Amino acid sequence: MLLYGGIGYAQNIPFGLLKPLFLFNNVQHQLQMTPPLDECFIPNPAFSPRSCATGLFEGEANIFEPYWAQWRVGAQLKDTLLTADEKDEVIKTAVIDSGISKEREAFQQMDVTCEKGADEEEICHGTQVASILCSKDHCSVGEAKNAQMYVYSAKEPLVDGMWDEDVADAIEDAIDHNARVINLSMIYFKSPNTLRIQRLMEKVKSSQVTLVWAAGNDFGQENLYPSNVDNLLSIASLNPYLGSSIFSNQGASTDFAAPSDYNMLSLEGRRFSGTSGAAPVVSGIILNMLKVNPNLTPPQIKNILKASSFDLNSTGFDHQTGWGMPNMVKALLAARYVREGRLNIPSVQVMSMLGVDRVLEMVNRLGITTLKDTNDYGLALVLGAGEVSLLELTNVYATFADNGMKKDPVFITKILDKRNQLIFQNKNTFKQVLSPEVAFLISSILSDAKTRFEEFGSALDNETGAAVKTGTTDDFRDSWTLGYTPDLAIGVWVGNSDNSSMDNIAGSLGAAPIWRELMDKFSNVRDYEFMPPSNIVQSKTCFHTAKKNSQQVTNEYFLKGTQPVKSCI
C-alpha cells in the first residue's frame, strides 16, 4: 500500500542512507584539541582564579571568587568564538518568574511587576533571575547579550491551580511568539500536574522551544515536572566546591548542574543563591549556541550539552548533577560543528567514489524521473541539489519496503460495471531493482530508533517499528517525512504553495507528526523488526575506525564478505 500527501517539488533528496555516525562521540574527539581556554571555565585547582577572572560582566569581577567563577568567564570568552554576524543574531527568549521589577531598564516596556510593587527598593526574584541572562538597555549585559526577551509574571496562588494557569498562559504565549528558550523557576510543589500543563507539554514537544527549568530548592528532594519531554531540561545548583548545593533538588530527572550558590549577578553588588540562578546560566549557553546555529533542534541542543559538559561526581549521568556542568566554549564549537554539516562528509565521499553518473543511474532505476542530465549536477546532489516529486520519492521507499522489488504506482486497480463485471484490470509491473540484502540494510538503518533519537528525540517514535527519514530544505521551504513498514509506505510533504519559507518548521516538526499519526492508524503491524536475509551477517564495529572489536563498539549488519576483519587499536 502506498500513501502520500501534499504533492510538491523540493530541493531535498534523502540520499543519506548510510548509517548515521554517532555525532557527539565525534564531537568529543574533536574538542580534545580545544585551546587552553578551558583553564578559565573548567575548575582546576592548578590554576589561580586571578589568571582568568578578568570580568564576568563588563569587567566587573572579584578575583577572589571561588574556582567555579572561572567557568562563568566563559560567558565573556565566547565573544572570541562568535563572528560579528553571530553576535548580532537576535534569538528570542522568555523568562517566567514570580515577579519582574518594572523599573529595571531592560524591562520597562513590559507590564509586569513584583508582588510588592514596583516602587519598593527590593529587587524582585524574577528580575535577579532575568538579569543573569541580560540586563540594561537592549540586553547589552549578561550571558545572552542581544537577546530579545519576553518576561512574564506568575503570581503566588490565591487559590489552588491559579499559579499553574499563569505558567501555562506564559509558556503558550512565548511559544506563539517563537521564543527558542523559556527559562522557568517554578519548583514542583507549586506546580501540580494539572491537565492544562500536561496538554501544553504536547505543544512544547512539537515546537522548537527548549524549556530550562530550575530543579527546585527543597534540600535534595526528587524534582518532578509536568511531563517528561525532550524539550525540557532540569537544572540543579552547584556549590563553590563543585558539589550539589545543599538546597538543590536532585534525582533521575536532573539533566545538568550549574553554579548558583552565592552567585554574582549583573546587577551591581548583588549575589544570588538557588537553583533559579542555575537555570539561566544554562539558558544563556543555549541562546549562544542558537546564535551560532539557529537551526539546532531541542534534541540536538540537549545532546550537544551532554557531549560538552564537564563530569563532576562520576563519569556520565548521576542523580546529583545530571550529565555534569555545561561548558560554554565546547558547546559553541559543537554547535558550529553541526551547522557546518560535518556529518554530510561521508555521503559526499561515497558519491565522489561512485561518480555522479552511477548515482543517477541508480536513482533512475528506482523510479525517479526528474533527475536526468548528469551535467546538471555535481557532488552537491547528495546534499539535496536536485528536485523530486513526492509521489516518486514515496514509491522509492515502497521499493525498500518490498525487498528491492519496484512496482509502478497506480491510482486505479480495477473498474467494475453495475453488474460487478470486470471492465478494466490494471496489470502492474514488477522489477527487482535492488538486492534484498541492500534493501534490508537500508531498512535496518532507517528503523534504528536509538540512533535517530540523538537527532530527533521522540518526534519519530511510532507504534509500528517503521523505517523513516525526514528532510528539510534551505530556509525551511519544505518539510519532508517518508517511511514504511512491510505493508505500507507513507510520504508527507508540508510547505507553502508559493514556495515561501515557513517559520523554522523542520521535517521532524512539520511533516513528522502527520506521518506518525497516519502510520500508526493505517499500518497493520506493530513493533515490527526487519529480518536480515541469509546473506547478511552481524559484526562488532568501532565507531570511528570501521574495524572490529574495541571498547567503543556497536553491532552492525554487513553483506557477507564485507564485514571488518582488522581489529581496532
Coordinates of C-alpha atoms in Angstrom, one line a residue:
M1 CA 0.0 0.0 0.0
L2 CA 1.3 3.4 -1.0
L3 CA 0.1 6.6 0.8
Y4 CA 1.4 10.1 0.2
G5 CA 0.2 13.6 0.8
G6 CA 0.9 17.1 -0.3
I7 CA 2.3 16.9 -3.8
G8 CA 5.2 19.3 -4.5
Y9 CA 8.7 19.7 -5.6
A10 CA 11.6 20.4 -3.3
Q11 CA 15.4 20.5 -3.2
N12 CA 16.0 17.9 -0.6
I13 CA 16.6 14.3 -1.6
P14 CA 17.1 12.0 1.3
F15 CA 20.1 10.1 -0.1
G16 CA 21.6 10.0 3.3
L17 CA 21.1 6.3 3.7
L18 CA 24.4 5.5 5.2
K19 CA 24.4 4.7 8.9
P20 CA 24.5 8.0 10.8
L21 CA 27.7 8.5 12.7
F22 CA 27.5 8.9 16.5
L23 CA 27.8 12.7 16.2
F24 CA 28.7 13.5 19.8
N25 CA 31.4 10.9 20.2
N26 CA 33.0 12.6 17.2
V27 CA 32.4 16.0 18.7
Q28 CA 34.1 15.0 21.9
H29 CA 37.0 13.6 20.0
Q30 CA 37.4 16.9 18.0
L31 CA 37.0 19.0 21.1
Q32 CA 40.0 17.5 22.8
M33 CA 42.0 19.9 20.6
T34 CA 40.3 22.9 22.2
P35 CA 42.9 25.7 23.1
P36 CA 43.7 26.2 26.7
L37 CA 40.6 28.5 27.2
D38 CA 39.4 25.6 29.3
E39 CA 41.6 26.9 32.1
C40 CA 39.2 29.8 32.5
F41 CA 36.0 27.8 33.0
I42 CA 36.8 24.2 33.9
P43 CA 37.5 24.2 37.6
N44 CA 41.1 23.2 38.2
P45 CA 43.0 23.9 41.4
A46 CA 46.2 24.1 39.4
F47 CA 45.1 27.5 38.0
S48 CA 44.7 30.6 40.1
P49 CA 41.4 32.4 39.9
R50 CA 43.5 35.5 39.2
S51 CA 44.6 34.2 35.9
C52 CA 41.2 34.2 34.3
A53 CA 38.8 36.3 36.4
T54 CA 39.1 39.4 34.3
G55 CA 35.5 40.3 34.0
L56 CA 32.2 38.4 34.3
F57 CA 30.1 41.3 33.3
E58 CA 31.6 44.4 31.7
G59 CA 34.8 43.9 33.5
E60 CA 33.3 43.7 37.0
A61 CA 34.6 40.6 38.8
N62 CA 36.0 39.7 42.2
I63 CA 39.4 37.9 41.7
F64 CA 38.7 36.0 44.9
E65 CA 35.6 34.3 43.6
P66 CA 35.7 30.5 44.1
Y67 CA 37.0 28.4 41.3
W68 CA 33.7 27.8 39.6
A69 CA 33.6 31.6 39.0
Q70 CA 36.3 31.0 36.4
W71 CA 33.8 29.0 34.5
R72 CA 31.4 31.9 34.4
V73 CA 34.1 33.8 32.5
G74 CA 33.2 31.6 29.5
A75 CA 30.3 34.0 29.0
Q76 CA 32.9 36.6 28.1
L77 CA 35.3 34.3 26.3
K78 CA 32.5 33.2 23.9
D79 CA 32.9 36.6 22.2
T80 CA 36.3 35.4 20.8
L81 CA 34.4 32.5 19.1
L82 CA 31.5 34.4 17.7
T83 CA 31.6 36.1 14.4
A84 CA 30.3 39.6 14.0
D85 CA 27.1 38.3 12.4
E86 CA 26.6 35.7 15.1
K87 CA 27.0 38.4 17.8
D88 CA 24.2 40.4 16.0
E89 CA 21.9 37.3 15.7
V90 CA 18.8 38.0 17.8
I91 CA 17.3 35.0 19.4
K92 CA 14.0 35.2 21.2
T93 CA 13.8 34.1 24.8
A94 CA 11.3 34.2 27.7
V95 CA 11.6 34.4 31.4
I96 CA 8.7 33.2 33.5
D97 CA 9.0 34.0 37.2
S98 CA 7.2 35.2 40.3
G99 CA 7.9 38.9 39.6
I100 CA 9.8 41.3 37.5
S101 CA 10.7 44.8 38.7
K102 CA 9.0 47.2 36.3
E103 CA 11.6 50.0 36.9
R104 CA 14.6 47.9 35.7
E105 CA 15.8 49.4 32.4
A106 CA 15.7 46.2 30.4
F107 CA 12.0 45.6 31.3
Q108 CA 10.4 49.0 31.1
Q109 CA 8.4 48.0 28.1
M110 CA 6.8 45.1 30.0
D111 CA 3.7 45.4 32.1
V112 CA 4.8 43.1 34.9
T113 CA 5.7 44.0 38.5
C114 CA 6.7 42.4 41.7
E115 CA 4.2 41.2 44.2
K116 CA 5.4 44.0 46.5
G117 CA 5.1 46.7 43.9
A118 CA 7.4 48.5 41.5
D119 CA 8.1 51.4 43.8
E120 CA 9.7 49.4 46.6
E121 CA 13.5 49.2 46.7
E122 CA 13.6 45.4 46.8
I123 CA 14.7 43.8 43.6
C124 CA 12.2 41.0 42.7
H125 CA 13.2 37.4 42.4
G126 CA 12.4 37.3 38.7
T127 CA 14.5 40.4 38.0
Q128 CA 17.5 38.8 39.5
V129 CA 17.0 35.6 37.5
A130 CA 16.4 37.6 34.3
S131 CA 19.5 39.7 34.9
I132 CA 21.8 36.7 34.6
L133 CA 20.6 36.4 31.0
C134 CA 20.6 40.1 30.2
S135 CA 20.1 43.5 31.8
K136 CA 20.4 47.1 30.9
D137 CA 19.3 48.7 27.7
H138 CA 18.8 46.4 24.7
C139 CA 20.2 43.4 26.7
S140 CA 23.7 44.8 26.5
V141 CA 25.0 43.0 29.6
G142 CA 24.7 39.3 30.7
E143 CA 25.2 35.8 29.4
A144 CA 22.8 36.2 26.4
K145 CA 23.7 39.6 25.0
N146 CA 21.4 41.0 22.3
A147 CA 18.6 38.5 23.0
Q148 CA 15.0 39.6 22.6
M149 CA 13.5 38.9 25.9
Y150 CA 9.9 38.4 26.9
V151 CA 9.1 38.5 30.6
Y152 CA 6.1 37.0 32.3
S153 CA 5.0 37.4 35.9
A154 CA 3.4 34.3 37.6
K155 CA 1.8 35.3 40.8
E156 CA 1.7 33.3 44.0
P157 CA -1.5 31.2 44.0
L158 CA -4.5 32.8 45.7
V159 CA -6.5 29.6 45.1
D160 CA -5.3 26.2 44.1
G161 CA -4.3 26.0 40.4
M162 CA -4.2 29.7 39.6
W163 CA -0.4 29.7 39.6
D164 CA -0.5 26.8 37.1
E165 CA -2.7 28.9 34.8
D166 CA -0.3 31.8 34.8
V167 CA 2.6 29.5 33.9
A168 CA 0.6 27.7 31.2
D169 CA -0.5 31.0 29.7
A170 CA 3.0 32.3 29.7
I171 CA 4.5 29.2 28.1
E172 CA 1.8 29.2 25.4
D173 CA 2.3 32.9 24.6
A174 CA 6.1 32.5 24.5
I175 CA 5.8 29.7 22.0
D176 CA 3.4 31.7 19.9
H177 CA 6.0 34.5 19.8
N178 CA 8.6 31.9 18.6
A179 CA 10.7 32.0 21.7
R180 CA 13.5 29.4 21.3
V181 CA 14.4 29.2 25.1
I182 CA 12.0 29.6 28.0
N183 CA 13.6 30.0 31.5
L184 CA 11.4 29.0 34.5
S185 CA 12.0 29.0 38.2
M186 CA 8.9 27.1 39.2
I187 CA 9.5 24.3 41.7
Y188 CA 7.4 21.2 41.7
F189 CA 5.2 21.6 44.8
K190 CA 3.9 24.9 43.5
S191 CA 3.2 23.3 40.1
P192 CA 1.0 20.2 40.5
N193 CA 0.4 18.1 37.4
T194 CA -2.6 19.9 36.1
L195 CA -4.3 18.7 33.0
R196 CA -3.7 22.1 31.4
I197 CA 0.1 21.9 31.6
Q198 CA 0.1 18.2 30.7
R199 CA -1.7 19.1 27.4
L200 CA 0.6 22.0 26.9
M201 CA 3.6 19.7 27.0
E202 CA 2.4 18.2 23.7
K203 CA 2.6 21.6 22.2
V204 CA 6.1 22.1 23.6
K205 CA 7.1 18.7 22.2
S206 CA 6.2 19.6 18.7
S207 CA 7.8 23.1 18.8
Q208 CA 11.4 24.4 18.5
V209 CA 11.5 25.7 22.1
T210 CA 13.7 24.4 24.9
L211 CA 12.3 24.8 28.4
V212 CA 15.1 25.3 31.0
W213 CA 13.6 24.6 34.5
A214 CA 15.2 25.2 37.9
A215 CA 15.2 21.9 39.8
G216 CA 13.9 23.5 43.0
N217 CA 15.2 24.3 46.4
D218 CA 13.8 21.5 48.7
F219 CA 17.0 20.2 50.1
G220 CA 17.6 17.1 47.9
Q221 CA 14.1 16.0 47.1
E222 CA 13.3 14.5 43.8
N223 CA 12.3 17.2 41.3
L224 CA 9.0 16.4 39.5
Y225 CA 7.7 18.1 36.3
P226 CA 4.5 18.1 34.4
S227 CA 5.8 15.8 31.6
N228 CA 9.0 14.1 30.5
V229 CA 9.6 15.7 27.1
D230 CA 12.9 16.0 25.2
N231 CA 12.5 19.8 25.1
L232 CA 12.6 20.2 28.9
L233 CA 15.9 20.5 30.9
S234 CA 16.0 20.4 34.7
I235 CA 18.9 22.3 36.2
A236 CA 20.4 21.7 39.7
S237 CA 22.7 24.0 41.6
L238 CA 26.4 23.6 42.3
N239 CA 28.2 25.0 45.4
P240 CA 31.7 26.5 45.3
Y241 CA 33.3 23.1 45.7
L242 CA 31.5 21.7 42.6
G243 CA 29.2 19.5 44.7
S244 CA 25.4 19.8 44.8
S245 CA 24.2 22.8 46.7
I246 CA 22.7 21.7 50.0
F247 CA 19.3 23.2 48.9
S248 CA 19.3 21.8 45.4
N249 CA 16.8 19.1 44.4
Q250 CA 18.1 16.0 42.6
G251 CA 17.1 12.7 41.1
A252 CA 16.6 10.8 37.9
S253 CA 15.1 13.9 36.1
T254 CA 18.1 16.1 36.7
D255 CA 19.7 16.9 33.4
F256 CA 22.6 19.3 34.2
A257 CA 24.0 21.4 37.0
A258 CA 25.4 25.0 37.0
P259 CA 26.9 27.4 39.6
S260 CA 24.2 29.2 41.7
D261 CA 25.4 29.3 45.3
Y262 CA 26.1 32.9 46.3
N263 CA 26.5 33.8 42.6
M264 CA 27.4 37.2 41.2
L265 CA 24.7 38.9 39.2
S266 CA 24.9 41.6 36.5
L267 CA 23.1 43.9 39.0
E268 CA 25.6 45.9 40.8
G269 CA 26.7 44.4 44.1
R270 CA 24.1 41.7 44.1
R271 CA 24.5 37.9 44.6
F272 CA 22.0 35.1 44.3
S273 CA 21.7 31.6 45.7
G274 CA 19.2 29.0 44.5
T275 CA 18.5 26.7 41.5
S276 CA 16.6 29.6 40.0
G277 CA 20.1 31.2 39.3
A278 CA 21.4 27.9 37.8
A279 CA 18.8 27.7 35.1
P280 CA 19.6 31.0 33.3
V281 CA 23.3 30.1 33.2
V282 CA 22.3 27.1 31.0
S283 CA 19.7 29.1 29.1
G284 CA 22.5 31.6 28.3
I285 CA 24.6 28.9 26.8
I286 CA 21.8 27.6 24.7
L287 CA 21.0 31.1 23.4
N288 CA 24.6 31.5 22.3
M289 CA 24.5 28.1 20.7
L290 CA 21.5 29.3 18.7
K291 CA 23.4 32.3 17.6
V292 CA 26.0 30.0 16.1
N293 CA 23.4 27.6 14.6
P294 CA 19.8 28.8 14.7
N295 CA 18.7 25.5 13.1
L296 CA 19.5 23.4 16.1
T297 CA 16.6 21.3 17.3
P298 CA 15.9 20.8 21.1
P299 CA 17.2 17.2 21.0
Q300 CA 20.4 18.4 19.3
I301 CA 20.8 21.1 21.9
K302 CA 20.4 18.6 24.7
N303 CA 22.9 16.2 23.1
I304 CA 25.5 18.9 22.5
L305 CA 25.3 19.9 26.1
K306 CA 25.7 16.3 27.2
A307 CA 28.7 15.8 25.0
S308 CA 30.4 19.0 26.0
S309 CA 29.7 19.0 29.8
F310 CA 32.3 18.6 32.5
D311 CA 31.7 15.4 34.5
L312 CA 31.5 16.1 38.2
N313 CA 30.5 13.3 40.6
S314 CA 31.0 10.4 38.2
T315 CA 31.5 9.6 34.5
G316 CA 28.3 10.0 32.6
F317 CA 24.9 10.6 34.4
D318 CA 24.3 10.8 38.1
H319 CA 21.3 11.9 40.1
Q320 CA 23.0 14.9 41.8
T321 CA 24.4 16.8 38.8
G322 CA 22.8 15.0 35.8
W323 CA 25.2 15.0 32.9
G324 CA 27.5 17.5 34.6
M325 CA 28.3 21.2 34.2
P326 CA 27.8 22.6 30.6
N327 CA 30.9 24.1 29.0
M328 CA 30.2 27.3 27.1
V329 CA 33.1 27.2 24.6
K330 CA 32.8 23.5 23.8
A331 CA 29.1 23.8 23.3
L332 CA 29.6 26.7 20.9
L333 CA 32.2 24.7 19.0
A334 CA 29.9 21.7 18.8
A335 CA 27.0 23.9 17.6
R336 CA 29.3 25.1 14.8
Y337 CA 30.3 21.6 14.0
V338 CA 26.7 20.6 13.4
R339 CA 26.0 23.7 11.4
E340 CA 28.9 23.1 9.0
G341 CA 27.3 19.7 8.2
R342 CA 30.3 17.6 9.1
L343 CA 28.0 14.5 9.0
N344 CA 27.4 15.0 5.3
I345 CA 31.1 14.4 4.6
P346 CA 30.8 10.6 4.4
S347 CA 27.9 10.9 1.9
V348 CA 29.8 13.2 -0.3
Q349 CA 32.9 11.0 -0.2
V350 CA 30.8 7.9 -1.2
M351 CA 29.3 9.9 -4.1
S352 CA 32.7 11.0 -5.1
M353 CA 33.9 7.4 -5.2
L354 CA 30.9 6.2 -7.2
G355 CA 30.6 9.2 -9.6
V356 CA 27.5 11.2 -10.4
D357 CA 26.7 9.1 -13.4
R358 CA 26.4 5.9 -11.5
V359 CA 24.4 7.5 -8.7
L360 CA 21.9 8.9 -11.3
E361 CA 21.7 5.6 -13.0
M362 CA 20.6 4.0 -9.7
V363 CA 18.2 6.9 -9.0
N364 CA 16.5 6.4 -12.4
R365 CA 16.3 2.7 -11.8
L366 CA 14.5 3.3 -8.6
G367 CA 11.9 5.4 -10.5
I368 CA 13.0 9.0 -10.1
T369 CA 12.4 10.7 -13.5
T370 CA 13.1 14.3 -12.6
L371 CA 16.9 13.8 -12.4
K372 CA 18.4 13.1 -15.8
D373 CA 21.2 15.1 -17.2
T374 CA 24.4 14.4 -15.4
N375 CA 25.9 17.7 -16.5
D376 CA 23.3 19.5 -14.3
Y377 CA 24.6 18.1 -11.0
G378 CA 27.8 17.7 -9.0
L379 CA 28.6 16.1 -5.7
A380 CA 26.1 18.5 -4.1
L381 CA 23.3 16.3 -5.4
V382 CA 23.8 14.0 -2.4
L383 CA 23.0 17.1 -0.2
G384 CA 19.8 18.0 -1.9
A385 CA 20.7 19.9 -5.1
G386 CA 18.0 18.2 -7.2
E387 CA 14.2 18.2 -7.3
V388 CA 12.0 15.2 -7.0
S389 CA 8.2 14.7 -6.7
L390 CA 6.7 13.3 -3.5
L391 CA 4.9 10.5 -5.3
E392 CA 8.1 9.2 -7.0
L393 CA 10.1 9.5 -3.8
T394 CA 7.4 7.7 -1.7
N395 CA 7.4 4.9 -4.3
V396 CA 11.2 4.6 -3.8
Y397 CA 10.6 3.9 -0.1
A398 CA 7.9 1.4 -1.0
T399 CA 10.6 -0.4 -3.1
F400 CA 12.8 -0.6 0.0
A401 CA 9.8 -2.0 2.0
D402 CA 9.3 -4.7 -0.7
N403 CA 12.8 -6.0 -0.5
G404 CA 14.0 -4.1 -3.6
M405 CA 11.1 -5.0 -5.8
K406 CA 9.8 -1.9 -7.7
K407 CA 6.2 -1.6 -8.7
D408 CA 4.8 1.4 -10.6
P409 CA 2.3 3.3 -8.5
V410 CA -1.3 3.2 -9.8
F411 CA -4.4 5.1 -8.8
I412 CA -6.9 2.7 -10.3
T413 CA -6.5 -1.0 -9.7
K414 CA -9.7 -2.2 -11.5
I415 CA -13.1 -1.0 -12.8
L416 CA -16.4 -2.9 -12.3
D417 CA -19.7 -2.2 -14.0
K418 CA -23.0 -2.1 -12.2
R419 CA -23.4 -5.9 -12.6
N420 CA -20.0 -6.3 -10.9
Q421 CA -18.4 -7.4 -14.1
L422 CA -14.7 -6.6 -14.7
I423 CA -14.2 -3.8 -17.3
F424 CA -10.6 -3.0 -16.6
Q425 CA -7.8 -4.6 -14.6
N426 CA -4.6 -2.7 -14.1
K427 CA -1.6 -5.0 -14.6
N428 CA 1.2 -3.7 -12.5
T429 CA 4.8 -4.3 -13.5
F430 CA 7.3 -5.8 -11.1
K431 CA 11.1 -5.4 -11.3
Q432 CA 13.9 -6.2 -8.9
V433 CA 16.0 -3.0 -8.8
L434 CA 17.8 -3.7 -5.6
S435 CA 19.0 -6.9 -4.0
P436 CA 17.0 -7.9 -0.9
E437 CA 20.3 -7.6 1.1
V438 CA 20.8 -3.9 0.2
A439 CA 17.1 -3.2 0.8
F440 CA 17.4 -4.8 4.3
L441 CA 20.5 -2.7 5.2
I442 CA 18.6 0.5 4.3
S443 CA 15.6 -0.7 6.3
S444 CA 17.8 -1.5 9.3
I445 CA 19.4 1.9 9.2
L446 CA 16.2 3.8 8.9
S447 CA 14.4 1.8 11.6
D448 CA 17.1 2.3 14.2
A449 CA 15.1 4.3 16.8
K450 CA 18.1 4.6 19.2
T451 CA 20.3 6.2 16.7
R452 CA 17.8 8.7 15.3
F453 CA 16.9 9.7 18.9
E454 CA 20.2 11.6 19.1
E455 CA 19.0 13.9 16.4
F456 CA 15.2 14.0 16.7
G457 CA 14.4 12.8 20.2
S458 CA 11.0 11.1 20.3
A459 CA 9.5 13.0 17.3
L460 CA 9.6 9.9 15.1
D461 CA 8.5 7.4 17.7
N462 CA 5.7 5.2 16.4
E463 CA 3.9 2.0 17.3
T464 CA 4.8 0.1 14.1
G465 CA 8.6 0.0 14.2
A466 CA 8.7 1.7 10.8
A467 CA 11.8 2.8 8.9
V468 CA 11.6 6.6 8.5
K469 CA 13.6 9.5 7.2
T470 CA 13.0 13.3 7.5
G471 CA 14.2 16.1 5.3
T472 CA 14.3 19.9 5.4
T473 CA 15.3 22.3 2.6
D474 CA 17.0 25.6 2.9
D475 CA 15.1 28.4 4.7
F476 CA 12.5 25.9 5.8
R477 CA 10.7 25.9 2.5
D478 CA 9.9 22.2 2.6
S479 CA 9.3 19.7 5.4
W480 CA 9.5 16.0 4.4
T481 CA 8.9 12.7 6.2
L482 CA 8.9 9.4 4.4
G483 CA 8.8 5.9 5.9
Y484 CA 7.4 2.4 5.6
T485 CA 6.5 -0.9 7.1
P486 CA 6.2 -4.1 5.0
D487 CA 2.6 -3.3 4.3
L488 CA 2.6 0.5 3.9
A489 CA 4.7 3.3 2.6
I490 CA 3.8 6.9 3.5
G491 CA 5.3 10.2 2.2
V492 CA 4.3 13.6 3.7
W493 CA 5.3 17.0 2.4
V494 CA 4.5 20.2 4.3
G495 CA 5.1 23.7 2.7
N496 CA 3.6 26.8 1.4
S497 CA 2.1 26.8 -2.1
D498 CA 4.0 29.9 -3.1
N499 CA 7.4 28.3 -2.0
S500 CA 7.8 30.9 0.7
S501 CA 9.7 29.9 3.9
M502 CA 7.9 28.5 6.9
D503 CA 8.8 29.6 10.5
N504 CA 11.5 27.2 11.5
I505 CA 9.4 24.1 10.6
A506 CA 11.9 21.3 10.0
G507 CA 10.9 17.8 8.8
S508 CA 10.7 16.5 12.3
L509 CA 8.3 19.2 13.3
G510 CA 6.1 19.7 10.3
A511 CA 5.7 16.5 8.3
A512 CA 6.7 14.0 11.0
P513 CA 3.7 14.3 13.3
I514 CA 1.4 13.8 10.3
W515 CA 3.4 10.9 9.1
R516 CA 3.5 9.3 12.6
E517 CA -0.3 9.6 13.1
L518 CA -1.1 8.1 9.6
M519 CA 1.4 5.2 10.1
D520 CA 0.0 4.3 13.4
K521 CA -3.5 4.4 12.1
F522 CA -3.2 2.6 8.8
S523 CA -0.3 0.1 9.1
N524 CA -1.3 -3.4 10.2
V525 CA 1.9 -4.2 12.0
R526 CA 3.1 -3.3 15.5
D527 CA 6.7 -3.2 16.8
Y528 CA 7.9 -4.8 13.5
E529 CA 11.6 -5.8 13.2
F530 CA 13.1 -6.1 9.7
M531 CA 14.7 -9.5 9.5
P532 CA 18.0 -10.0 7.7
P533 CA 18.3 -12.3 4.6
S534 CA 20.7 -15.3 5.0
N535 CA 23.5 -13.4 3.2
I536 CA 23.6 -10.7 5.9
V537 CA 26.0 -11.1 8.9
Q538 CA 26.5 -9.1 12.1
S539 CA 29.9 -7.8 13.3
K540 CA 31.1 -5.7 16.1
T541 CA 32.4 -2.4 14.7
C542 CA 34.3 0.6 16.2
F543 CA 32.6 3.9 16.0
H544 CA 35.4 5.8 14.3
T545 CA 37.6 3.3 12.5
A546 CA 35.2 0.7 11.0
K547 CA 37.4 -2.1 12.3
K548 CA 36.2 -4.9 14.5
N549 CA 36.5 -5.0 18.3
S550 CA 37.1 -2.0 20.6
Q551 CA 35.9 -0.6 23.9
Q552 CA 33.5 1.6 21.9
V553 CA 31.8 -0.8 19.6
T554 CA 28.3 -1.4 18.1
N555 CA 26.9 -4.4 16.4
E556 CA 26.2 -3.7 12.7
Y557 CA 24.8 -5.7 9.8
F558 CA 27.0 -6.3 6.8
L559 CA 26.7 -8.1 3.4
K560 CA 28.6 -11.3 3.9
G561 CA 32.2 -10.8 2.8
T562 CA 32.2 -7.0 3.5
Q563 CA 32.4 -7.1 7.3
P564 CA 35.5 -5.7 9.1
V565 CA 38.5 -8.1 9.5
K566 CA 41.0 -5.8 11.2
S567 CA 40.8 -5.1 14.9
C568 CA 40.9 -1.6 16.4
I569 CA 43.9 -0.5 18.4

